[in-house]
Amino acid sequence: MYTLSNRLRLFSIICMVVGAVGLMAGFATSPDSIEDVKQQLASHDDHGGGHAEVKTHDDNSHDAKEEHGGDAHYEHILHQLQNKPWASLYIAAFFFFMIALGVLAFYAIQFAAQAGWSPVLFRVMEAITAYLVPGGIIMFVILALSGFHINHLFVWADPEVVKHDELIQGKSGWLNGTGFIIRALIFLGGWILYRHFAVKFSRKQDEEPTGNKWYKKSFKISAGFLVFFIYTESMMSWDWIMSFDPHWFSTLFGWYVFASLFVSGITVIALMTIYLKSKGYLEFVNNSHIHDLAKFMFGISIFWTYLWFSQFMLIWYSNIPEEVTYFITRIEDYKLPFFGMLVMNFIFPLLVLMNSDFKRINWFVVMAGVIILCGHYIDIFNMVMPATVGESWFIGLSEISAVLLFLGLFLFIVFRALTKAPLLAKGNPYIEESKHYHY
Amino acid sequence: MASRVIHALYTDDDVLMDAVKKVRSERYHIEEVFTPFPVHGLDKAMGLPHTRLAITAFMYGCVGLSVAIAMMNYIMIEDWPQNIGGKPSFSFLENMPAFVPIMFELTVFFAAHLMVITFYMRSRLWPFKKAENPDVRTTDDHFLMEVDVANHDVEKLTSFLGDTGAVEIKIVEKDNH
């Protein structure tokens, strides 16, 4: 049995408190009115640097424009700055939620494929998916707030905007607050339901392994879940991510988000396994298991790149105005995160994890894993930020605080869930094979 | 100079593995082992070094990537930068997404084919090559271990090999030039 160390508990609580305070400060310092925006930009000018004010400089030099649309411009900036803490909160909440979801999909695949190597890691995976419930509730609350226009995250939720926007009007059959909430409820409900029964059956199988009755049930619900998952994950990506840009659409977006969440989930399994093994809790895990996880990290990183590039290149090549604006705003305003994430999510894992021997070295896998996780945070950042805060982005107080807040929550819930069951799923019919797994 | 080797035949891969380990621990030199199919762990038991084929493949892939970049940069950007459907041919980087499919394919092409050719050359395989098979049964259901006699006592060595489970033991004069 795993016991939660006090240091870890303290660390996660400190993360949560610091994150919560920082995020509240982020909300408090976001401007309330156009006057605030003008003041903030003016004081920024004194310090020099930043880029939002460079834009205003350009505008100031055109006097005609200043007189004509000056306040409209500041109102635009105001909305962006007001969105900033909300968007940071949303990105961090989604990022940690998607890790748990990716692990859940990986877990179901291991059952459906009757994998012989992974059963020793099942309890680690079950613990990570424990975050699905609180993380899902938080996601739901944020989505409900945004879907009914408490904040400005989704433009399609603003009736004023929709009134003048025929494109969004045409999509309002799908993009409306009520439907949005109902769909979120179905997605989250289905995923949490599978998680609940999969864990329950896995524990029952430990108590009563003869006949593999519970294992067979796990197998069946996993196969069913995977069908449900791939539909709902796709729709989830339209609702929760793609609808930030309601004028834009892409057909492989669901897969793209899936690759991102899948590789993050696998990376977290690897990191957790290495951590627990280093603390002496997983003596039945050998470096062949780590090697396999690292192979998955490597392969799915390249799969992610393949989808990223397929989406980017098709749109870049055809250059149709209504599609290409998506990438033009990202390349113009987010050059470093947009291309930096490619280095972190593709080139780095490609070169580091290609060698078979390196995949067995713990610190190599940890280093690659941390870079991959940061890269996929930036991936989500790139999907959400351009549509919500535009060129006023910055990775500052509210972004880092939001990550800390959810990191603390994630660690706390996951490691507390680890204490609930023995770390070896001993009733699993493949457990002996898995213990002696050697590659 | 002619040298003498002993051919010991086995009918089971587990027996063969044990025999290889015993022969090695007695410090006899195994010249070669012939098997009808890959036996897992045989290379480790024989103490063979790791293959470096994967490293060559990586380098060939790098060559392929360089060839693709150099070729397309010369043709599309330097030699005749035409405007083809509005694609920006001012610099390589600007038009790079259109080149990526070719860069990828050439990397894979070079890595795969040159590695296969390297494999053929290193393992001396080519059409019309004379087969080096000491006993035809080794391609069907027998395993053959070839042990160097050197200065060892032949009697002792053959009885030792018999103890390891060999079903047939032959002393062969080998002509190495």
mmCIF file of C-alpha atoms in Angstrom, chain A residues 222-430:
data_model
loop_
_atom_site.group_PDB
_atom_site.id
_atom_site.type_symbol
_atom_site.label_atom_id
_atom_site.label_comp_id
_atom_site.label_asym_id
_atom_site.label_seq_id
_atom_site.Cartn_x
_atom_site.Cartn_y
_atom_site.Cartn_z
ATOM 1 C CA SER A 222 -13.643 -0.993 -22.040
ATOM 2 C CA ALA A 223 -14.510 -1.944 -25.597
ATOM 3 C CA GLY A 224 -17.830 -0.116 -25.264
ATOM 4 C CA PHE A 225 -16.187 2.895 -23.695
ATOM 5 C CA LEU A 226 -13.669 3.225 -26.514
ATOM 6 C CA VAL A 227 -16.475 3.511 -29.050
ATOM 7 C CA PHE A 228 -18.256 6.081 -26.875
ATOM 8 C CA PHE A 229 -15.016 7.885 -26.189
ATOM 9 C CA ILE A 230 -13.961 8.480 -29.757
ATOM 10 C CA TYR A 231 -17.319 10.046 -30.641
ATOM 11 C CA THR A 232 -17.570 12.145 -27.518
ATOM 12 C CA GLU A 233 -13.921 13.173 -27.567
ATOM 13 C CA SER A 234 -14.377 14.463 -31.089
ATOM 14 C CA MET A 235 -17.481 16.441 -30.162
ATOM 15 C CA MET A 236 -15.825 17.624 -26.973
ATOM 16 C CA SER A 237 -12.997 19.100 -29.022
ATOM 17 C CA TRP A 238 -15.476 21.032 -31.173
ATOM 18 C CA ASP A 239 -17.378 22.298 -28.156
ATOM 19 C CA TRP A 240 -14.634 23.021 -25.689
ATOM 20 C CA ILE A 241 -11.804 24.120 -27.973
ATOM 21 C CA MET A 242 -12.813 24.714 -31.577
ATOM 22 C CA SER A 243 -15.818 26.868 -30.652
ATOM 23 C CA PHE A 244 -13.424 29.538 -29.355
ATOM 24 C CA ASP A 245 -13.113 30.400 -33.046
ATOM 25 C CA PRO A 246 -16.725 29.862 -34.153
ATOM 26 C CA HIS A 247 -15.959 31.128 -37.675
ATOM 27 C CA TRP A 248 -13.339 28.469 -38.217
ATOM 28 C CA PHE A 249 -13.575 24.727 -38.535
ATOM 29 C CA SER A 250 -11.274 21.818 -39.222
ATOM 30 C CA THR A 251 -12.248 18.212 -39.765
ATOM 31 C CA LEU A 252 -9.289 16.510 -38.121
ATOM 32 C CA PHE A 253 -9.431 18.710 -35.033
ATOM 33 C CA GLY A 254 -10.852 15.952 -32.830
ATOM 34 C CA TRP A 255 -7.956 13.661 -33.653
ATOM 35 C CA TYR A 256 -5.493 16.429 -33.122
ATOM 36 C CA VAL A 257 -6.810 17.140 -29.620
ATOM 37 C CA PHE A 258 -6.902 13.398 -28.984
ATOM 38 C CA ALA A 259 -3.225 13.018 -29.866
ATOM 39 C CA SER A 260 -2.377 15.848 -27.518
ATOM 40 C CA LEU A 261 -4.285 14.419 -24.577
ATOM 41 C CA PHE A 262 -3.141 10.873 -25.257
ATOM 42 C CA VAL A 263 0.553 11.684 -25.296
ATOM 43 C CA SER A 264 0.244 13.879 -22.186
ATOM 44 C CA GLY A 265 -1.568 11.072 -20.398
ATOM 45 C CA ILE A 266 1.057 8.472 -21.283
ATOM 46 C CA THR A 267 3.820 10.843 -20.238
ATOM 47 C CA VAL A 268 2.216 11.348 -16.850
ATOM 48 C CA ILE A 269 1.926 7.560 -16.394
ATOM 49 C CA ALA A 270 5.652 7.273 -17.112
ATOM 50 C CA LEU A 271 6.564 10.104 -14.742
ATOM 51 C CA MET A 272 4.373 8.729 -11.939
ATOM 52 C CA THR A 273 5.763 5.224 -12.428
ATOM 53 C CA ILE A 274 9.350 6.424 -12.293
ATOM 54 C CA TYR A 275 8.623 8.519 -9.203
ATOM 55 C CA LEU A 276 6.895 5.665 -7.370
ATOM 56 C CA LYS A 277 9.586 3.191 -8.356
ATOM 57 C CA SER A 278 12.293 5.515 -7.110
ATOM 58 C CA LYS A 279 10.461 5.594 -3.763
ATOM 59 C CA GLY A 280 10.467 1.781 -3.719
ATOM 60 C CA TYR A 281 6.745 1.218 -4.178
ATOM 61 C CA LEU A 282 6.791 -0.585 -7.512
ATOM 62 C CA GLU A 283 9.446 -3.276 -7.191
ATOM 63 C CA PHE A 284 7.628 -5.376 -9.842
ATOM 64 C CA VAL A 285 8.118 -2.694 -12.491
ATOM 65 C CA ASN A 286 11.328 -3.101 -14.480
ATOM 66 C CA ASN A 287 13.004 -0.930 -17.053
ATOM 67 C CA SER A 288 11.252 -2.781 -19.892
ATOM 68 C CA HIS A 289 7.977 -1.257 -18.713
ATOM 69 C CA ILE A 290 9.590 2.182 -18.733
ATOM 70 C CA HIS A 291 10.990 1.394 -22.166
ATOM 71 C CA ASP A 292 7.500 0.590 -23.436
ATOM 72 C CA LEU A 293 6.005 3.763 -22.005
ATOM 73 C CA ALA A 294 8.807 5.789 -23.541
ATOM 74 C CA LYS A 295 8.127 4.127 -26.892
ATOM 75 C CA PHE A 296 4.521 5.240 -26.601
ATOM 76 C CA MET A 297 5.626 8.769 -25.718
ATOM 77 C CA PHE A 298 7.891 8.772 -28.757
ATOM 78 C CA GLY A 299 5.357 7.284 -31.148
ATOM 79 C CA ILE A 300 2.392 9.390 -30.085
ATOM 80 C CA SER A 301 4.525 12.548 -30.144
ATOM 81 C CA ILE A 302 5.188 11.843 -33.787
ATOM 82 C CA PHE A 303 1.515 11.029 -34.332
ATOM 83 C CA TRP A 304 0.653 14.424 -32.828
ATOM 84 C CA THR A 305 3.118 16.106 -35.164
ATOM 85 C CA TYR A 306 1.648 14.268 -38.108
ATOM 86 C CA LEU A 307 -1.817 15.586 -37.272
ATOM 87 C CA TRP A 308 -0.551 19.083 -36.489
ATOM 88 C CA PHE A 309 1.240 19.220 -39.796
ATOM 89 C CA SER A 310 -1.637 17.691 -41.761
ATOM 90 C CA GLN A 311 -3.938 20.367 -40.419
ATOM 91 C CA PHE A 312 -1.467 23.203 -40.890
ATOM 92 C CA MET A 313 -0.206 22.205 -44.307
ATOM 93 C CA LEU A 314 -3.615 21.620 -45.873
ATOM 94 C CA ILE A 315 -4.801 25.028 -44.734
ATOM 95 C CA TRP A 316 -1.527 26.778 -45.616
ATOM 96 C CA TYR A 317 -1.444 25.173 -49.040
ATOM 97 C CA SER A 318 -4.979 25.996 -50.135
ATOM 98 C CA ASN A 319 -4.862 29.364 -48.365
ATOM 99 C CA ILE A 320 -8.642 29.837 -48.319
ATOM 100 C CA PRO A 321 -9.279 33.115 -46.465
ATOM 101 C CA GLU A 322 -11.936 31.855 -44.055
ATOM 102 C CA GLU A 323 -9.709 28.985 -42.924
ATOM 103 C CA VAL A 324 -6.276 30.503 -43.026
ATOM 104 C CA THR A 325 -6.971 33.373 -40.610
ATOM 105 C CA TYR A 326 -6.684 30.806 -37.842
ATOM 106 C CA PHE A 327 -3.010 30.256 -38.594
ATOM 107 C CA ILE A 328 -2.268 33.824 -39.648
ATOM 108 C CA THR A 329 -3.228 35.174 -36.226
ATOM 109 C CA ARG A 330 -1.176 32.451 -34.562
ATOM 110 C CA ILE A 331 1.914 32.985 -36.667
ATOM 111 C CA GLU A 332 1.742 36.767 -36.417
ATOM 112 C CA ASP A 333 0.969 37.127 -32.722
ATOM 113 C CA TYR A 334 2.182 33.800 -31.258
ATOM 114 C CA LYS A 335 5.281 33.074 -33.289
ATOM 115 C CA LEU A 336 7.403 31.772 -30.418
ATOM 116 C CA PRO A 337 4.803 29.544 -28.704
ATOM 117 C CA PHE A 338 3.458 28.350 -32.033
ATOM 118 C CA PHE A 339 6.788 27.160 -33.429
ATOM 119 C CA GLY A 340 8.414 26.583 -30.037
ATOM 120 C CA MET A 341 5.797 23.955 -29.298
ATOM 121 C CA LEU A 342 6.856 22.091 -32.439
ATOM 122 C CA VAL A 343 10.399 21.900 -31.126
ATOM 123 C CA MET A 344 9.208 20.724 -27.706
ATOM 124 C CA ASN A 345 6.615 18.256 -28.940
ATOM 125 C CA PHE A 346 8.400 16.874 -31.973
ATOM 126 C CA ILE A 347 12.081 17.561 -32.483
ATOM 127 C CA PHE A 348 13.087 17.127 -28.850
ATOM 128 C CA PRO A 349 11.313 13.787 -28.215
ATOM 129 C CA LEU A 350 12.323 12.607 -31.700
ATOM 130 C CA LEU A 351 16.015 13.027 -30.989
ATOM 131 C CA VAL A 352 16.007 12.132 -27.280
ATOM 132 C CA LEU A 353 13.717 9.103 -27.327
ATOM 133 C CA MET A 354 14.909 7.517 -30.560
ATOM 134 C CA ASN A 355 17.691 5.515 -28.949
ATOM 135 C CA SER A 356 16.511 2.276 -27.390
ATOM 136 C CA ASP A 357 18.992 2.488 -24.507
ATOM 137 C CA PHE A 358 17.980 6.044 -23.584
ATOM 138 C CA LYS A 359 14.366 4.909 -23.210
ATOM 139 C CA ARG A 360 15.450 2.777 -20.255
ATOM 140 C CA ILE A 361 17.270 5.567 -18.446
ATOM 141 C CA ASN A 362 14.939 7.152 -15.934
ATOM 142 C CA TRP A 363 16.297 10.686 -15.981
ATOM 143 C CA PHE A 364 16.173 10.734 -19.771
ATOM 144 C CA VAL A 365 12.517 9.736 -19.751
ATOM 145 C CA VAL A 366 11.742 12.256 -17.014
ATOM 146 C CA MET A 367 13.471 15.066 -18.881
ATOM 147 C CA ALA A 368 11.704 14.209 -22.136
ATOM 148 C CA GLY A 369 8.415 13.862 -20.258
ATOM 149 C CA VAL A 370 8.650 17.289 -18.635
ATOM 150 C CA ILE A 371 9.418 18.927 -21.985
ATOM 151 C CA ILE A 372 6.532 17.053 -23.645
ATOM 152 C CA LEU A 373 4.099 18.131 -20.928
ATOM 153 C CA CYS A 374 5.204 21.782 -21.172
ATOM 154 C CA GLY A 375 4.907 21.526 -24.956
ATOM 155 C CA HIS A 376 1.361 20.246 -24.754
ATOM 156 C CA TYR A 377 0.408 22.948 -22.269
ATOM 157 C CA ILE A 378 1.596 25.441 -24.873
ATOM 158 C CA ASP A 379 -0.359 23.504 -27.492
ATOM 159 C CA ILE A 380 -3.585 24.092 -25.545
ATOM 160 C CA PHE A 381 -2.453 27.673 -24.914
ATOM 161 C CA ASN A 382 -2.127 28.173 -28.668
ATOM 162 C CA MET A 383 -5.587 26.770 -29.269
ATOM 163 C CA VAL A 384 -7.362 28.911 -26.671
ATOM 164 C CA MET A 385 -5.468 32.167 -26.204
ATOM 165 C CA PRO A 386 -5.505 33.645 -29.737
ATOM 166 C CA ALA A 387 -9.300 33.506 -29.824
ATOM 167 C CA THR A 388 -9.811 34.896 -26.326
ATOM 168 C CA VAL A 389 -7.040 37.384 -25.598
ATOM 169 C CA GLY A 390 -5.548 37.816 -29.067
ATOM 170 C CA GLU A 391 -2.350 39.824 -29.188
ATOM 171 C CA SER A 392 -2.559 40.763 -25.480
ATOM 172 C CA TRP A 393 -1.183 37.383 -24.410
ATOM 173 C CA PHE A 394 1.597 36.891 -21.964
ATOM 174 C CA ILE A 395 2.653 33.957 -19.819
ATOM 175 C CA GLY A 396 2.554 35.827 -16.558
ATOM 176 C CA LEU A 397 1.012 35.776 -13.131
ATOM 177 C CA SER A 398 -2.427 34.417 -13.928
ATOM 178 C CA GLU A 399 -1.155 31.724 -16.337
ATOM 179 C CA ILE A 400 1.483 30.352 -13.969
ATOM 180 C CA SER A 401 -0.855 30.620 -10.972
ATOM 181 C CA ALA A 402 -3.578 28.706 -12.754
ATOM 182 C CA VAL A 403 -1.121 25.938 -13.622
ATOM 183 C CA LEU A 404 0.092 25.796 -10.012
ATOM 184 C CA LEU A 405 -3.453 25.683 -8.690
ATOM 185 C CA PHE A 406 -4.405 22.725 -10.848
ATOM 186 C CA LEU A 407 -1.032 21.041 -10.480
ATOM 187 C CA GLY A 408 -1.516 21.061 -6.705
ATOM 188 C CA LEU A 409 -5.045 19.759 -7.018
ATOM 189 C CA PHE A 410 -3.973 17.083 -9.485
ATOM 190 C CA LEU A 411 -1.096 15.835 -7.334
ATOM 191 C CA PHE A 412 -3.221 15.863 -4.209
ATOM 192 C CA ILE A 413 -6.079 13.891 -5.728
ATOM 193 C CA VAL A 414 -3.945 11.454 -7.672
ATOM 194 C CA PHE A 415 -1.619 10.572 -4.828
ATOM 195 C CA ARG A 416 -4.479 10.354 -2.374
ATOM 196 C CA ALA A 417 -6.233 7.949 -4.758
ATOM 197 C CA LEU A 418 -3.065 5.839 -4.819
ATOM 198 C CA THR A 419 -3.446 5.116 -1.114
ATOM 199 C CA LYS A 420 -6.872 3.543 -1.658
ATOM 200 C CA ALA A 421 -5.738 0.222 -3.111
ATOM 201 C CA PRO A 422 -2.662 -2.030 -3.246
ATOM 202 C CA LEU A 423 -0.283 -0.986 -6.011
ATOM 203 C CA LEU A 424 -0.399 -4.392 -7.704
ATOM 204 C CA ALA A 425 -3.640 -5.484 -9.385
ATOM 205 C CA LYS A 426 -2.956 -9.048 -8.306
ATOM 206 C CA GLY A 427 -6.218 -10.579 -9.584
ATOM 207 C CA ASN A 428 -5.574 -9.614 -13.173
ATOM 208 C CA PRO A 429 -5.081 -12.726 -15.351
ATOM 209 C CA TYR A 430 -2.113 -11.107 -17.117
#
